[in-house]
mmCIF file of C-alpha atoms in Angstrom:
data_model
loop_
_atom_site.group_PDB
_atom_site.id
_atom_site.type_symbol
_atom_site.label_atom_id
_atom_site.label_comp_id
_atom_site.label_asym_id
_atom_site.label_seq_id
_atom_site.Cartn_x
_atom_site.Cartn_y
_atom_site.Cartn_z
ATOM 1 C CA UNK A 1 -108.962 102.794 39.527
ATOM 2 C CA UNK A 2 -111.546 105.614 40.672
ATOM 3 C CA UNK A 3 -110.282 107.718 37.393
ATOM 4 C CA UNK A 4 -110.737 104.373 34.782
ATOM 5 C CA UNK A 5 -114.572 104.348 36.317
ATOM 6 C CA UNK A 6 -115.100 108.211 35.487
ATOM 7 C CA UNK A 7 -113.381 107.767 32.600
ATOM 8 C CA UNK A 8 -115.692 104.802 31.194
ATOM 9 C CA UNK A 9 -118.652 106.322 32.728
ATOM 10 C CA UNK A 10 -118.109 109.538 30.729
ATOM 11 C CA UNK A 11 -117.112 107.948 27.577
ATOM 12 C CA UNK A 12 -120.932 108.397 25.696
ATOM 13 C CA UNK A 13 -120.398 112.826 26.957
ATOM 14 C CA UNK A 14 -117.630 112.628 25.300
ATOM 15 C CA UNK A 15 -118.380 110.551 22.112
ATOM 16 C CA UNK A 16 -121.955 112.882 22.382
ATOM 17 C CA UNK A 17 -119.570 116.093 22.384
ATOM 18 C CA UNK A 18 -117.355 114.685 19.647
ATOM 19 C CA UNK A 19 -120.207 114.657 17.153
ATOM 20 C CA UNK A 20 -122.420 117.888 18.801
ATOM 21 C CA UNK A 21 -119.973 119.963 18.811
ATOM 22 C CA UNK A 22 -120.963 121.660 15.858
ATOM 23 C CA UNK A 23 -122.654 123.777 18.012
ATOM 24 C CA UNK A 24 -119.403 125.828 18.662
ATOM 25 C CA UNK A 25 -117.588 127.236 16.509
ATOM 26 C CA UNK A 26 -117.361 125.505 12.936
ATOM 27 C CA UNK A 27 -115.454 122.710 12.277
ATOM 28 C CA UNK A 28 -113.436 121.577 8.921
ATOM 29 C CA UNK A 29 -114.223 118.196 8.407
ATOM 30 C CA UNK A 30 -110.484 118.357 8.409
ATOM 31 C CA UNK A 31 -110.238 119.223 12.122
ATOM 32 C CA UNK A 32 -113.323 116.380 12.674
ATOM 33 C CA UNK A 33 -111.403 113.847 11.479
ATOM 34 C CA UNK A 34 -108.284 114.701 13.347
ATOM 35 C CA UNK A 35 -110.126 115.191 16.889
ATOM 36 C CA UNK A 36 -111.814 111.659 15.760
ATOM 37 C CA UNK A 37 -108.643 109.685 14.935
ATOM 38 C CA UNK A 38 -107.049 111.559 17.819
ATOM 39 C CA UNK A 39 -109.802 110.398 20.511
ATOM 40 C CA UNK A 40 -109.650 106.803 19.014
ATOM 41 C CA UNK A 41 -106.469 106.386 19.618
ATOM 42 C CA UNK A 42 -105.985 107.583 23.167
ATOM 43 C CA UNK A 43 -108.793 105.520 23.878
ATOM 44 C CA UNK A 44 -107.041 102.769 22.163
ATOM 45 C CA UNK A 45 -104.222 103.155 24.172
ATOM 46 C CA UNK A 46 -105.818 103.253 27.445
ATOM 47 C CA UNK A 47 -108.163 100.429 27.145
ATOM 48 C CA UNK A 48 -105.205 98.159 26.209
ATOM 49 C CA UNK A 49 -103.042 99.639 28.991
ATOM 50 C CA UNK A 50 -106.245 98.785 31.357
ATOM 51 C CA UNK A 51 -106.861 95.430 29.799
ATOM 52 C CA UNK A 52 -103.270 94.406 29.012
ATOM 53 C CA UNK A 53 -104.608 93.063 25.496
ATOM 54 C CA UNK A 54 -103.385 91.204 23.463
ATOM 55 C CA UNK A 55 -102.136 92.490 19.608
ATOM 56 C CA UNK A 56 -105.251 91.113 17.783
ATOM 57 C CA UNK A 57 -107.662 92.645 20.649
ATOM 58 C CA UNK A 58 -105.665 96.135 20.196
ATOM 59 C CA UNK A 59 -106.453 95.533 16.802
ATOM 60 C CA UNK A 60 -109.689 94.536 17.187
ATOM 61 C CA UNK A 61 -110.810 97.584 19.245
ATOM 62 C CA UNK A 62 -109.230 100.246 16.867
ATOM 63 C CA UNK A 63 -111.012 98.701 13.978
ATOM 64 C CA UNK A 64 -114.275 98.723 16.522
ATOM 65 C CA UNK A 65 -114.147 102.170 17.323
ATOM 66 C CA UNK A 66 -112.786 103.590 13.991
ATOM 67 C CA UNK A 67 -116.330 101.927 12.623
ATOM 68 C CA UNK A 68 -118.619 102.731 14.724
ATOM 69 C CA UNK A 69 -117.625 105.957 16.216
ATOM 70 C CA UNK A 70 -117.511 107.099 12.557
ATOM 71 C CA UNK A 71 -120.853 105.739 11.671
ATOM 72 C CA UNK A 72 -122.124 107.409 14.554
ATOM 73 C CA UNK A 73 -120.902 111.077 13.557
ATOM 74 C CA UNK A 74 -121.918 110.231 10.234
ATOM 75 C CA UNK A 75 -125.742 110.015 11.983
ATOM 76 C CA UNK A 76 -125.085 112.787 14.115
ATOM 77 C CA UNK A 77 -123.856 115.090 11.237
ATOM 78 C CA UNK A 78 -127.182 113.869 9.106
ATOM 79 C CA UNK A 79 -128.885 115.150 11.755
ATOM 80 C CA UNK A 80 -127.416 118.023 12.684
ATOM 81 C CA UNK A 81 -127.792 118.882 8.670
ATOM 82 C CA UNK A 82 -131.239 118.420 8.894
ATOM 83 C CA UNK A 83 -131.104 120.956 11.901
ATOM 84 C CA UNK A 84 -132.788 118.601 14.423
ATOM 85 C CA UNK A 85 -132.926 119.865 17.845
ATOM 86 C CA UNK A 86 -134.176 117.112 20.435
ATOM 87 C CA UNK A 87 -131.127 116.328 22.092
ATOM 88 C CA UNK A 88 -133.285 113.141 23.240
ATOM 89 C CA UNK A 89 -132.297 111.630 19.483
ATOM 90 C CA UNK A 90 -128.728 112.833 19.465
ATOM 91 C CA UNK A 91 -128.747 110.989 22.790
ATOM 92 C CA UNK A 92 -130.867 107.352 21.873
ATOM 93 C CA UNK A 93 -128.037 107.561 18.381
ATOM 94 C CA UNK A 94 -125.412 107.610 20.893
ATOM 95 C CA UNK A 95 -126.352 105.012 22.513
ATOM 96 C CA UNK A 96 -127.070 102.416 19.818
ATOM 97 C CA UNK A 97 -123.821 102.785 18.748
ATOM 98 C CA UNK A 98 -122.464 102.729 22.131
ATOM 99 C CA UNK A 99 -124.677 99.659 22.518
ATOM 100 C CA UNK A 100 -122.560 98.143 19.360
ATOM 101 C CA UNK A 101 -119.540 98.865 20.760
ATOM 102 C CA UNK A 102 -120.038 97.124 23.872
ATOM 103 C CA UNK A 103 -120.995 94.035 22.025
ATOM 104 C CA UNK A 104 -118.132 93.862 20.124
ATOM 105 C CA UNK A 105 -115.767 94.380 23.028
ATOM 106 C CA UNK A 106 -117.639 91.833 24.217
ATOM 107 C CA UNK A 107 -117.126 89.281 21.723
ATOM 108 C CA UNK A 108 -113.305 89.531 21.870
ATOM 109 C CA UNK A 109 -112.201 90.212 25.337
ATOM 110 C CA UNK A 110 -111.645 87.459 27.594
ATOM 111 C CA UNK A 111 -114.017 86.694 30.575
ATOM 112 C CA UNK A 112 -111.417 88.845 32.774
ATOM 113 C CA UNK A 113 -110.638 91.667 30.765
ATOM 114 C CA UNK A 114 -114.357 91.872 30.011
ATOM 115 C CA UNK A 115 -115.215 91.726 34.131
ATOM 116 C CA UNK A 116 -112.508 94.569 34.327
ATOM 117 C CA UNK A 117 -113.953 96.879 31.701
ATOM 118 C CA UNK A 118 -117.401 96.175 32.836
ATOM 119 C CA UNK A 119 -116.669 96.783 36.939
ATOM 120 C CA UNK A 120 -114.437 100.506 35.031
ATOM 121 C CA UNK A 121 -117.806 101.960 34.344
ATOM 122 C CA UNK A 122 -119.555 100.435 31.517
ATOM 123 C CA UNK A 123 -122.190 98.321 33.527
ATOM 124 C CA UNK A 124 -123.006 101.980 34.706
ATOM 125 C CA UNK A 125 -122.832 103.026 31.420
ATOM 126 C CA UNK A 126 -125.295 100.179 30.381
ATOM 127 C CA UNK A 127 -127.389 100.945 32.871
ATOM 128 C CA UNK A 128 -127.777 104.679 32.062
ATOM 129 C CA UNK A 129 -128.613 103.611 28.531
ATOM 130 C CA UNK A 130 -130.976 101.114 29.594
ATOM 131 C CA UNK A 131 -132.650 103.824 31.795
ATOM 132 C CA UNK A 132 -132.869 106.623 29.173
ATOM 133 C CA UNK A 133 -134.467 103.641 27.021
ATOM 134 C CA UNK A 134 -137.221 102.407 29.448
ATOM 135 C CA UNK A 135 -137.828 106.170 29.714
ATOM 136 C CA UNK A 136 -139.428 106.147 26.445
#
């Protein structure tokens, strides 16, 4: 259980890292996309191994995540194109789509799977993001 609550606490590093990592070494958008639809669907697979969801909620989350995780590269590419620095803004687009995620997982779990996924690290994650945005 310990290693679900690192996990979901360290789920907006990695979806940062996913989209900064431009930084390194050049990627095709070729090798983007696969490292995307790769990450989406181990995280797919774990949050309905977690959650024991249901078919429609697997569904559900992959659409969730194909959406905005892919919105939220688009911004981070955009930005990276414009050759912002301030990690503060790579961070605050993070975490409104992070923010949007949540919601929607929100809308379609069930008060129980919702209570699990929230005690696995995203109230910390919340919290964090709330932080970073009073911070402001």
């Amino acid at each position: 259980m310990k290693i679900c609550k690192i996990i979901i606490a360290a789920l907006p590093c990695l979806f940062l890292s996913v989209g900064v990592s431009a930084q390194n070494p050049p990627q095709t958008p070729e090798q983007r996309e696969k490292q995307m639809t790769e990450f989406i669907d181990k995280e797919v697979k774990r949050l309905t191994d977690m959650l024991d969801l249901e078919y429609w909620q697997e569904f559900y989350v992959d659409s969730t995540l194909n959406h905005d995780l892919r919105a939220r590269q688009a911004e981070i590419l955009d930005m990276q194109k414009a050759r912002v620095e301030n990690s503060d803004l790579y961070m605050a687009i993070s975490d409104k789509w992070m923010e949007k995620i949540d919601n929607s997982f929100k809308r379609f779990f069930t008060e129980e799977q919702w209570e699990k996924y929230w005690k696995a690290g995203a109230k910390r994650a919340q919290k964090e993001r709330d932080k970073r945005k009073n911070k402001k």
